[in-house]
Amino acid sequence: MAAPEPSTLGVVARAPQRPDVHTLSLYVNNKPGVLVRVALVFARRGYNIESLVVSPTVRGDFSRMTITCSGDPETLEQIIKQLAKLIDVVHAIDHTGDDSYETEIALVKLESKLDQRTEILQIAEHYAARVVDYGSDSLMLQAHGSSEKLDAFIGLLRPFQLTDLVRSGKILMARGKRVT
């Protein structure tokens, strides 16, 4: 797999990805218990949530849930219909294949001896990652971009001693005046 360009900060949703991966956006009331009710809809149908990001919206009484999930499209269609019926869900949209801007963040911690740092930093530079913590025998990098870009970045770092990895999960916004 060819490495993505380092300047690629986001990706149009039509970029190649696993065919069974879907990205949903839910606009929900910002109330306790909403997340549990949404997750239960997926669990009852045996649908796997790969990442889930909840964030405030312009209106403080609402939140945006961005859910990356995998499974068959027919089941997903039923899940979206069930989500739309939940009282606290204002709308649920499947953005798979839409013209949307997507990005995520990864923090990668590595054990690194001084003689390995040059190679690690070259990889980081190629992916526009930045060093957020230096230690005498460790390094922490932050990278952002499409899921595919981060997968490639982490893949190149695997030969080194990865000690920790945290990914934010995908966030997205529909382009133009379309609703997210």
Coordinates of N, CA, C and O in Angstrom, one line a residue, residues 1-173:
M1 N 0.8 -1.2 0.0 CA 0.0 0.0 0.0 C 0.9 1.2 0.0 O 1.8 1.4 0.8
A2 N 0.6 2.2 -0.9 CA 1.4 3.4 -1.0 C 1.1 4.3 0.1 O -0.1 4.4 0.6
A3 N 2.1 5.0 0.6 CA 1.9 5.9 1.7 C 1.1 7.1 1.3 O 1.4 7.7 0.2
P4 N 0.2 7.6 2.0 CA -0.6 8.8 1.7 C 0.3 10.0 1.7 O 1.3 10.0 2.4
E5 N 0.0 11.1 1.0 CA 0.7 12.3 1.0 C 0.6 12.9 2.4 O -0.4 12.9 3.0
P6 N 1.8 13.5 2.9 CA 1.7 14.1 4.3 C 0.8 15.2 4.4 O 0.3 15.6 5.5
S7 N 0.5 15.9 3.3 CA -0.4 17.1 3.4 C -1.8 16.7 3.4 O -2.7 17.6 3.6
T8 N -2.2 15.4 3.3 CA -3.6 15.0 3.4 C -4.1 15.0 4.8 O -3.8 14.1 5.6
L9 N -4.8 16.1 5.1 CA -5.3 16.2 6.5 C -6.6 15.6 6.7 O -7.0 15.2 7.7
G10 N -7.4 15.4 5.6 CA -8.7 14.8 5.7 C -8.8 14.0 4.4 O -7.9 13.9 3.6
V11 N -10.0 13.4 4.3 CA -10.2 12.6 3.1 C -11.7 12.7 2.7 O -12.5 12.8 3.6
V12 N -11.9 12.7 1.4 CA -13.3 12.6 1.0 C -13.8 11.2 1.2 O -13.1 10.3 1.0
A13 N -15.0 11.1 1.7 CA -15.5 9.8 2.1 C -15.5 8.7 1.0 O -15.5 7.6 1.3
R14 N -15.3 9.1 -0.2 CA -15.3 8.2 -1.3 C -14.0 7.5 -1.5 O -13.8 6.7 -2.3
A15 N -13.0 7.8 -0.6 CA -11.7 7.2 -0.7 C -11.8 5.7 -0.4 O -12.7 5.3 0.3
P16 N -10.9 4.9 -0.9 CA -11.0 3.4 -0.7 C -11.0 3.1 0.8 O -10.2 3.6 1.5
Q17 N -12.0 2.3 1.1 CA -12.0 1.8 2.5 C -12.7 0.4 2.5 O -13.2 0.0 1.4
R18 N -12.7 -0.3 3.6 CA -13.4 -1.6 3.6 C -14.8 -1.4 3.2 O -15.5 -0.5 3.7
P19 N -15.4 -2.2 2.4 CA -16.8 -2.0 1.9 C -17.8 -2.2 3.0 O -18.9 -1.6 2.9
D20 N -17.5 -2.9 4.1 CA -18.5 -3.0 5.2 C -18.4 -2.0 6.3 O -19.1 -2.1 7.3
V21 N -17.5 -1.0 6.1 CA -17.3 0.1 7.1 C -18.2 1.3 6.8 O -18.2 1.7 5.6
H22 N -19.0 1.7 7.7 CA -19.9 2.8 7.5 C -19.7 3.9 8.6 O -19.3 3.6 9.7
T23 N -19.9 5.2 8.2 CA -19.8 6.3 9.1 C -21.1 7.0 9.2 O -21.7 7.4 8.3
L24 N -21.6 7.0 10.5 CA -22.9 7.6 10.8 C -22.7 8.9 11.6 O -21.8 9.0 12.4
S25 N -23.6 9.8 11.4 CA -23.7 11.0 12.2 C -25.0 11.1 12.8 O -26.1 11.0 12.1
L26 N -25.1 11.2 14.1 CA -26.3 11.4 14.9 C -26.3 12.7 15.6 O -25.3 13.1 16.2
Y27 N -27.4 13.4 15.5 CA -27.6 14.7 16.2 C -28.6 14.4 17.3 O -29.8 14.0 17.0
V28 N -28.2 14.5 18.5 CA -29.0 14.0 19.7 C -29.1 15.0 20.8 O -28.2 15.9 20.9
N29 N -30.1 14.9 21.6 CA -30.2 15.7 22.8 C -29.1 15.4 23.7 O -28.7 14.2 23.9
N30 N -28.5 16.4 24.3 CA -27.4 16.2 25.3 C -27.9 15.9 26.6 O -28.1 16.8 27.5
K31 N -28.3 14.6 26.8 CA -28.9 14.2 28.1 C -28.3 12.9 28.6 O -27.8 12.1 27.7
P32 N -28.3 12.6 29.9 CA -27.8 11.3 30.4 C -28.6 10.2 29.8 O -29.8 10.3 29.6
G33 N -27.9 9.1 29.5 CA -28.6 7.9 29.0 C -28.7 7.8 27.5 O -29.0 6.7 27.0
V34 N -28.5 8.8 26.7 CA -28.7 8.8 25.3 C -27.7 7.8 24.7 O -28.0 7.0 23.8
L35 N -26.4 7.9 25.1 CA -25.4 7.1 24.5 C -25.7 5.6 24.8 O -25.5 4.8 23.8
V36 N -26.2 5.3 25.9 CA -26.5 3.9 26.2 C -27.6 3.4 25.3 O -27.5 2.3 24.8
R37 N -28.6 4.2 25.1 CA -29.8 3.8 24.3 C -29.3 3.6 22.8 O -29.7 2.7 22.1
V38 N -28.4 4.5 22.3 CA -27.9 4.4 21.0 C -27.1 3.1 20.9 O -27.2 2.3 19.9
A39 N -26.2 2.8 21.8 CA -25.3 1.7 21.8 C -26.2 0.4 21.8 O -25.8 -0.6 21.1
L40 N -27.3 0.4 22.6 CA -28.1 -0.8 22.6 C -28.8 -1.2 21.3 O -28.9 -2.3 21.0
V41 N -29.1 -0.2 20.5 CA -29.6 -0.4 19.2 C -28.6 -1.2 18.3 O -29.0 -2.2 17.7
F42 N -27.4 -0.9 18.4 CA -26.3 -1.6 17.7 C -26.1 -3.0 18.3 O -26.1 -4.0 17.5
A43 N -26.1 -3.1 19.6 CA -25.8 -4.4 20.2 C -26.9 -5.4 19.9 O -26.6 -6.6 19.7
R44 N -28.2 -4.9 20.0 CA -29.3 -5.9 19.7 C -29.2 -6.5 18.3 O -29.7 -7.6 18.1
R45 N -28.6 -5.7 17.4 CA -28.5 -6.2 16.0 C -27.2 -6.9 15.7 O -26.9 -7.3 14.6
G46 N -26.3 -7.0 16.7 CA -25.0 -7.6 16.5 C -24.1 -6.8 15.6 O -23.2 -7.4 15.0
Y47 N -24.3 -5.5 15.6 CA -23.5 -4.7 14.7 C -22.3 -4.1 15.5 O -22.5 -3.6 16.7
N48 N -21.1 -4.2 15.0 CA -19.9 -3.8 15.8 C -19.7 -2.3 15.6 O -19.6 -1.8 14.5
I49 N -19.5 -1.5 16.7 CA -19.1 -0.1 16.7 C -17.6 -0.1 16.8 O -17.0 -0.6 17.8
E50 N -16.9 0.4 15.7 CA -15.4 0.4 15.7 C -14.9 1.7 16.4 O -13.9 1.7 17.0
S51 N -15.6 2.8 16.2 CA -15.2 4.0 17.0 C -16.5 4.9 17.2 O -17.4 4.8 16.4
L52 N -16.4 5.6 18.3 CA -17.5 6.5 18.7 C -17.0 7.7 19.2 O -16.2 7.7 20.2
V53 N -17.4 8.9 18.6 CA -17.0 10.2 19.1 C -18.2 11.0 19.4 O -19.1 11.1 18.6
V54 N -18.3 11.5 20.6 CA -19.4 12.4 21.0 C -18.8 13.8 21.3 O -17.9 13.9 22.1
S55 N -19.4 14.8 20.7 CA -18.9 16.1 20.9 C -20.1 17.1 21.0 O -21.2 16.9 20.4
P56 N -19.9 18.3 21.6 CA -20.9 19.3 21.6 C -21.1 19.9 20.3 O -20.2 19.9 19.4
T57 N -22.3 20.5 20.1 CA -22.6 21.2 18.8 C -22.6 22.7 19.1 O -22.4 23.1 20.2
V58 N -23.0 23.5 18.1 CA -23.1 24.9 18.3 C -24.2 25.2 19.4 O -24.0 26.1 20.2
R59 N -25.2 24.4 19.4 CA -26.2 24.5 20.4 C -25.8 23.6 21.6 O -25.7 22.4 21.4
G60 N -25.6 24.1 22.8 CA -25.1 23.3 23.9 C -26.1 22.2 24.4 O -25.6 21.3 25.0
D61 N -27.3 22.3 24.0 CA -28.3 21.3 24.5 C -28.3 20.1 23.5 O -29.1 19.2 23.7
F62 N -27.5 20.1 22.5 CA -27.4 18.9 21.6 C -26.0 18.5 21.4 O -25.0 19.3 21.6
S63 N -25.8 17.2 21.1 CA -24.5 16.7 20.8 C -24.5 16.0 19.5 O -25.5 15.6 18.9
R64 N -23.3 15.8 18.9 CA -23.1 15.1 17.6 C -22.4 13.8 18.0 O -21.3 13.8 18.7
M65 N -22.9 12.7 17.5 CA -22.2 11.4 17.6 C -21.8 11.0 16.3 O -22.6 11.0 15.3
T66 N -20.5 10.7 16.1 CA -19.9 10.2 14.9 C -19.6 8.7 15.2 O -18.7 8.5 16.0
I67 N -20.2 7.8 14.5 CA -20.0 6.4 14.7 C -19.5 5.7 13.5 O -20.0 5.8 12.4
T68 N -18.3 5.0 13.7 CA -17.8 4.2 12.6 C -18.1 2.7 13.0 O -17.8 2.3 14.1
C69 N -18.8 2.0 12.1 CA -19.2 0.7 12.4 C -19.1 -0.2 11.2 O -18.9 0.3 10.1
S70 N -19.1 -1.5 11.4 CA -19.0 -2.5 10.3 C -20.1 -3.5 10.4 O -20.5 -3.9 11.5
G71 N -20.5 -3.9 9.2 CA -21.6 -4.9 9.1 C -22.3 -4.8 7.8 O -21.9 -3.9 6.9
D72 N -23.3 -5.6 7.6 CA -24.0 -5.5 6.3 C -24.9 -4.3 6.2 O -25.5 -3.9 7.1
P73 N -25.1 -3.8 4.9 CA -25.9 -2.6 4.7 C -27.4 -2.8 5.1 O -28.0 -1.8 5.5
E74 N -27.9 -4.0 4.9 CA -29.3 -4.2 5.2 C -29.6 -4.0 6.7 O -30.6 -3.3 7.1
T75 N -28.7 -4.5 7.5 CA -28.9 -4.4 9.0 C -28.7 -2.9 9.4 O -29.4 -2.4 10.2
L76 N -27.7 -2.3 8.7 CA -27.5 -0.9 9.0 C -28.7 0.0 8.7 O -29.1 0.9 9.5
E77 N -29.4 -0.3 7.6 CA -30.6 0.4 7.3 C -31.6 0.3 8.4 O -32.3 1.3 8.8
Q78 N -31.8 -0.9 8.9 CA -32.7 -1.1 10.0 C -32.3 -0.4 11.3 O -33.1 0.2 12.0
I79 N -31.0 -0.4 11.5 CA -30.4 0.3 12.7 C -30.7 1.8 12.6 O -31.2 2.5 13.6
I80 N -30.5 2.4 11.4 CA -30.8 3.8 11.2 C -32.2 4.2 11.5 O -32.6 5.2 12.1
K81 N -33.1 3.3 11.0 CA -34.6 3.5 11.2 C -34.9 3.5 12.7 O -35.7 4.3 13.2
Q82 N -34.3 2.5 13.4 CA -34.5 2.4 14.8 C -34.0 3.6 15.6 O -34.6 4.1 16.5
L83 N -32.8 4.0 15.2 CA -32.2 5.2 15.8 C -33.1 6.4 15.7 O -33.2 7.2 16.6
A84 N -33.6 6.6 14.5 CA -34.4 7.8 14.2 C -35.7 7.8 15.0 O -36.3 8.8 15.3
K85 N -36.1 6.6 15.5 CA -37.3 6.5 16.3 C -37.1 6.8 17.8 O -38.0 7.1 18.5
L86 N -35.8 6.8 18.2 CA -35.5 7.2 19.6 C -35.8 8.6 19.9 O -35.5 9.5 19.0
I87 N -36.4 8.9 21.0 CA -36.9 10.2 21.3 C -35.8 11.2 21.3 O -36.0 12.4 20.8
D88 N -34.6 10.9 21.8 CA -33.5 11.9 21.9 C -32.7 12.0 20.6 O -31.8 12.8 20.6
V89 N -33.0 11.2 19.6 CA -32.2 11.4 18.4 C -33.0 12.3 17.4 O -34.2 12.0 17.0
V90 N -32.4 13.4 17.1 CA -33.1 14.3 16.1 C -33.0 13.8 14.7 O -33.9 13.8 14.0
H91 N -31.8 13.4 14.3 CA -31.6 12.7 13.0 C -30.4 11.8 13.0 O -29.4 12.0 13.8
A92 N -30.4 10.8 12.2 CA -29.3 9.9 12.0 C -29.1 9.7 10.5 O -30.0 9.5 9.7
I93 N -27.8 10.0 10.1 CA -27.4 10.0 8.7 C -26.2 9.0 8.5 O -25.2 9.1 9.2
D94 N -26.3 8.2 7.4 CA -25.2 7.4 7.0 C -24.4 8.2 6.0 O -24.9 8.5 4.9
H95 N -23.2 8.6 6.3 CA -22.4 9.4 5.4 C -21.4 8.5 4.5 O -20.6 9.1 3.8
T96 N -21.6 7.2 4.5 CA -20.8 6.4 3.7 C -20.9 6.7 2.2 O -22.1 6.8 1.7
G97 N -19.9 7.1 1.5 CA -19.9 7.4 0.1 C -20.3 8.9 -0.1 O -20.3 9.3 -1.3
D98 N -20.6 9.6 0.9 CA -21.0 11.1 0.8 C -19.7 11.9 0.6 O -18.6 11.5 0.9
D99 N -19.9 13.1 0.1 CA -18.8 14.1 0.0 C -18.7 14.8 1.3 O -19.3 15.8 1.6
S100 N -17.8 14.2 2.2 CA -17.6 14.7 3.5 C -16.2 14.8 3.8 O -15.3 14.1 3.2
Y101 N -15.8 15.7 4.8 CA -14.5 15.8 5.2 C -14.4 14.9 6.5 O -15.2 15.1 7.4
E102 N -13.3 14.0 6.5 CA -13.1 13.2 7.7 C -11.7 13.3 8.2 O -10.8 13.5 7.4
T103 N -11.5 13.1 9.5 CA -10.2 13.1 10.1 C -10.2 12.4 11.4 O -11.3 12.2 12.0
E104 N -9.1 12.0 11.9 CA -8.9 11.5 13.2 C -7.5 11.8 13.7 O -6.7 12.2 12.9
I105 N -7.3 11.6 15.0 CA -6.0 11.9 15.6 C -5.5 10.6 16.2 O -6.2 9.8 16.8
A106 N -4.2 10.4 16.2 CA -3.5 9.3 16.8 C -2.3 9.8 17.7 O -1.6 10.6 17.2
L107 N -2.2 9.2 18.9 CA -1.0 9.4 19.7 C -0.3 8.0 19.7 O -0.9 7.0 20.0
V108 N 1.0 8.1 19.4 CA 1.8 6.8 19.4 C 3.0 7.0 20.3 O 3.7 8.0 20.1
K109 N 3.2 6.1 21.3 CA 4.3 6.1 22.1 C 5.3 5.0 21.8 O 4.8 3.9 21.6
L110 N 6.5 5.3 21.6 CA 7.5 4.3 21.2 C 8.7 4.3 22.2 O 9.1 5.4 22.7
E111 N 9.3 3.2 22.5 CA 10.6 3.1 23.1 C 11.6 3.4 22.0 O 11.5 2.7 21.0
S112 N 12.5 4.3 22.2 CA 13.4 4.6 21.1 C 14.8 4.9 21.7 O 14.9 5.9 22.5
K113 N 15.8 4.2 21.2 CA 17.2 4.6 21.5 C 17.6 5.7 20.6 O 17.0 5.9 19.6
L114 N 18.6 6.4 21.0 CA 19.0 7.6 20.2 C 19.4 7.2 18.8 O 19.1 8.0 17.8
D115 N 19.9 6.0 18.5 CA 20.3 5.6 17.2 C 19.1 5.3 16.3 O 19.2 5.2 15.1
Q116 N 17.9 5.1 16.9 CA 16.7 4.8 16.1 C 15.9 6.1 15.8 O 15.0 6.1 14.9
R117 N 16.1 7.2 16.5 CA 15.3 8.3 16.4 C 15.3 9.0 15.1 O 14.2 9.5 14.6
T118 N 16.4 9.0 14.4 CA 16.4 9.6 13.1 C 15.4 9.0 12.1 O 14.6 9.7 11.5
E119 N 15.4 7.7 12.1 CA 14.5 7.0 11.2 C 13.0 7.2 11.6 O 12.2 7.4 10.8
I120 N 12.8 7.2 12.9 CA 11.4 7.4 13.4 C 11.0 8.8 13.1 O 9.8 9.1 12.6
L121 N 11.8 9.8 13.3 CA 11.5 11.2 13.0 C 11.3 11.4 11.5 O 10.5 12.3 11.1
Q122 N 12.0 10.7 10.6 CA 11.8 10.8 9.2 C 10.4 10.3 8.8 O 9.7 10.9 8.0
I123 N 10.0 9.2 9.4 CA 8.6 8.7 9.2 C 7.6 9.7 9.6 O 6.7 10.0 8.9
A124 N 7.9 10.3 10.8 CA 6.9 11.2 11.4 C 6.8 12.5 10.5 O 5.7 13.0 10.2
E125 N 8.0 12.9 10.0 CA 8.0 14.1 9.1 C 7.2 13.8 7.8 O 6.4 14.7 7.4
H126 N 7.4 12.6 7.2 CA 6.6 12.3 6.0 C 5.1 12.3 6.2 O 4.4 12.7 5.3
Y127 N 4.7 12.0 7.4 CA 3.2 12.0 7.7 C 2.8 13.2 8.4 O 1.6 13.2 9.0
A128 N 3.6 14.2 8.5 CA 3.3 15.5 9.1 C 2.9 15.3 10.6 O 2.1 16.0 11.2
A129 N 3.5 14.3 11.2 CA 3.3 14.0 12.7 C 4.2 14.9 13.4 O 5.3 15.3 12.9
R130 N 3.9 15.2 14.7 CA 4.8 16.0 15.5 C 5.1 15.3 16.8 O 4.3 14.5 17.3
V131 N 6.3 15.6 17.3 CA 6.7 15.0 18.5 C 6.0 15.9 19.6 O 6.2 17.1 19.7
V132 N 5.3 15.2 20.5 CA 4.6 15.9 21.6 C 5.3 15.6 23.0 O 5.0 16.3 24.0
D133 N 6.2 14.6 23.0 CA 6.9 14.3 24.2 C 8.2 13.5 23.9 O 8.2 12.6 23.2
Y134 N 9.3 14.1 24.4 CA 10.6 13.4 24.3 C 11.0 12.9 25.7 O 10.8 13.6 26.7
G135 N 11.5 11.7 25.8 CA 12.0 11.1 27.0 C 13.4 10.6 26.7 O 13.8 10.5 25.5
S136 N 14.2 10.2 27.7 CA 15.5 9.7 27.4 C 15.5 8.4 26.6 O 16.4 8.2 25.9
D137 N 14.4 7.7 26.8 CA 14.3 6.4 26.0 C 13.0 6.2 25.4 O 12.6 5.1 25.0
S138 N 12.2 7.3 25.2 CA 10.9 7.2 24.6 C 10.6 8.4 23.8 O 11.2 9.5 23.9
L139 N 9.5 8.3 23.0 CA 9.1 9.3 22.1 C 7.6 9.2 22.0 O 7.1 8.1 21.8
M140 N 6.9 10.3 22.0 CA 5.4 10.3 21.7 C 5.1 11.2 20.5 O 5.6 12.3 20.5
L141 N 4.4 10.6 19.5 CA 4.1 11.3 18.3 C 2.6 11.5 18.2 O 1.8 10.7 18.6
Q142 N 2.2 12.7 17.6 CA 0.8 12.9 17.3 C 0.6 13.1 15.8 O 1.4 13.9 15.2
A143 N -0.3 12.4 15.3 CA -0.6 12.5 13.8 C -2.1 12.6 13.6 O -2.9 12.2 14.4
H144 N -2.5 13.3 12.6 CA -3.9 13.4 12.2 C -4.1 13.3 10.7 O -3.2 13.5 10.0
G145 N -5.3 12.9 10.4 CA -5.6 12.7 9.0 C -6.6 11.6 8.8 O -7.3 11.2 9.8
S146 N -6.7 11.1 7.6 CA -7.7 10.0 7.3 C -7.3 8.7 8.1 O -6.1 8.5 8.5
S147 N -8.3 7.9 8.2 CA -8.0 6.6 8.9 C -6.9 5.8 8.1 O -6.1 5.2 8.7
E148 N -7.0 5.8 6.8 CA -6.1 5.1 6.0 C -4.6 5.7 6.1 O -3.7 4.9 6.2
K149 N -4.5 7.0 6.2 CA -3.2 7.6 6.5 C -2.6 7.2 7.8 O -1.5 6.8 7.9
L150 N -3.5 7.2 8.9 CA -3.0 6.8 10.2 C -2.6 5.3 10.2 O -1.7 4.9 10.9
D151 N -3.4 4.5 9.5 CA -3.1 3.0 9.4 C -1.7 2.8 8.8 O -0.9 2.0 9.3
A152 N -1.4 3.6 7.7 CA -0.1 3.4 7.1 C 1.0 4.0 8.0 O 2.1 3.3 8.1
F153 N 0.8 5.1 8.7 CA 1.8 5.7 9.6 C 2.1 4.7 10.7 O 3.3 4.4 10.9
I154 N 1.1 4.1 11.3 CA 1.3 3.2 12.4 C 2.0 1.9 11.9 O 2.8 1.3 12.6
G155 N 1.6 1.5 10.7 CA 2.2 0.3 10.1 C 3.7 0.5 9.9 O 4.5 -0.5 10.2
L156 N 4.2 1.7 9.6 CA 5.6 1.9 9.4 C 6.3 2.0 10.7 O 7.5 1.7 10.8
L157 N 5.6 2.3 11.8 CA 6.2 2.4 13.1 C 6.2 1.1 13.9 O 7.0 0.9 14.8
R158 N 5.5 0.1 13.4 CA 5.4 -1.2 14.1 C 6.7 -1.9 14.3 O 6.9 -2.6 15.3
P159 N 7.7 -1.8 13.3 CA 9.0 -2.5 13.6 C 9.7 -1.9 14.8 O 10.6 -2.6 15.3
F160 N 9.4 -0.7 15.2 CA 10.0 -0.1 16.4 C 9.2 -0.6 17.6 O 8.1 -1.2 17.4
Q161 N 9.6 -0.3 18.8 CA 8.9 -0.8 20.0 C 7.7 0.2 20.3 O 7.9 1.1 21.1
L162 N 6.6 -0.1 19.8 CA 5.4 0.7 20.1 C 5.0 0.2 21.5 O 4.8 -1.0 21.8
T163 N 4.8 1.2 22.4 CA 4.4 0.8 23.8 C 3.0 1.2 24.1 O 2.4 0.7 25.0
D164 N 2.5 2.2 23.3 CA 1.1 2.6 23.6 C 0.5 3.3 22.3 O 1.3 3.9 21.5
L165 N -0.8 3.2 22.1 CA -1.4 3.7 20.9 C -2.8 4.1 21.3 O -3.6 3.4 21.9
V166 N -3.2 5.4 21.0 CA -4.5 5.9 21.3 C -5.0 6.6 20.0 O -4.3 7.4 19.4
R167 N -6.2 6.2 19.5 CA -6.8 6.9 18.4 C -8.1 7.5 18.8 O -8.9 6.9 19.5
S168 N -8.4 8.7 18.3 CA -9.6 9.4 18.7 C -10.9 8.9 18.1 O -11.9 9.0 18.6
G169 N -10.8 8.2 17.0 CA -12.0 7.8 16.2 C -12.3 8.9 15.2 O -11.8 10.0 15.3
K170 N -12.9 8.5 14.2 CA -13.2 9.4 13.1 C -14.2 10.4 13.4 O -15.2 10.1 14.1
I171 N -14.0 11.7 13.0 CA -15.0 12.7 13.0 C -15.2 13.1 11.6 O -14.3 13.0 10.7
L172 N -16.4 13.7 11.3 CA -16.6 14.1 9.9 C -17.6 15.2 9.9 O -18.4 15.5 10.9
M173 N -17.6 16.0 8.8 CA -18.6 17.0 8.6 C -18.9 17.0 7.1 O -18.0 16.9 6.2

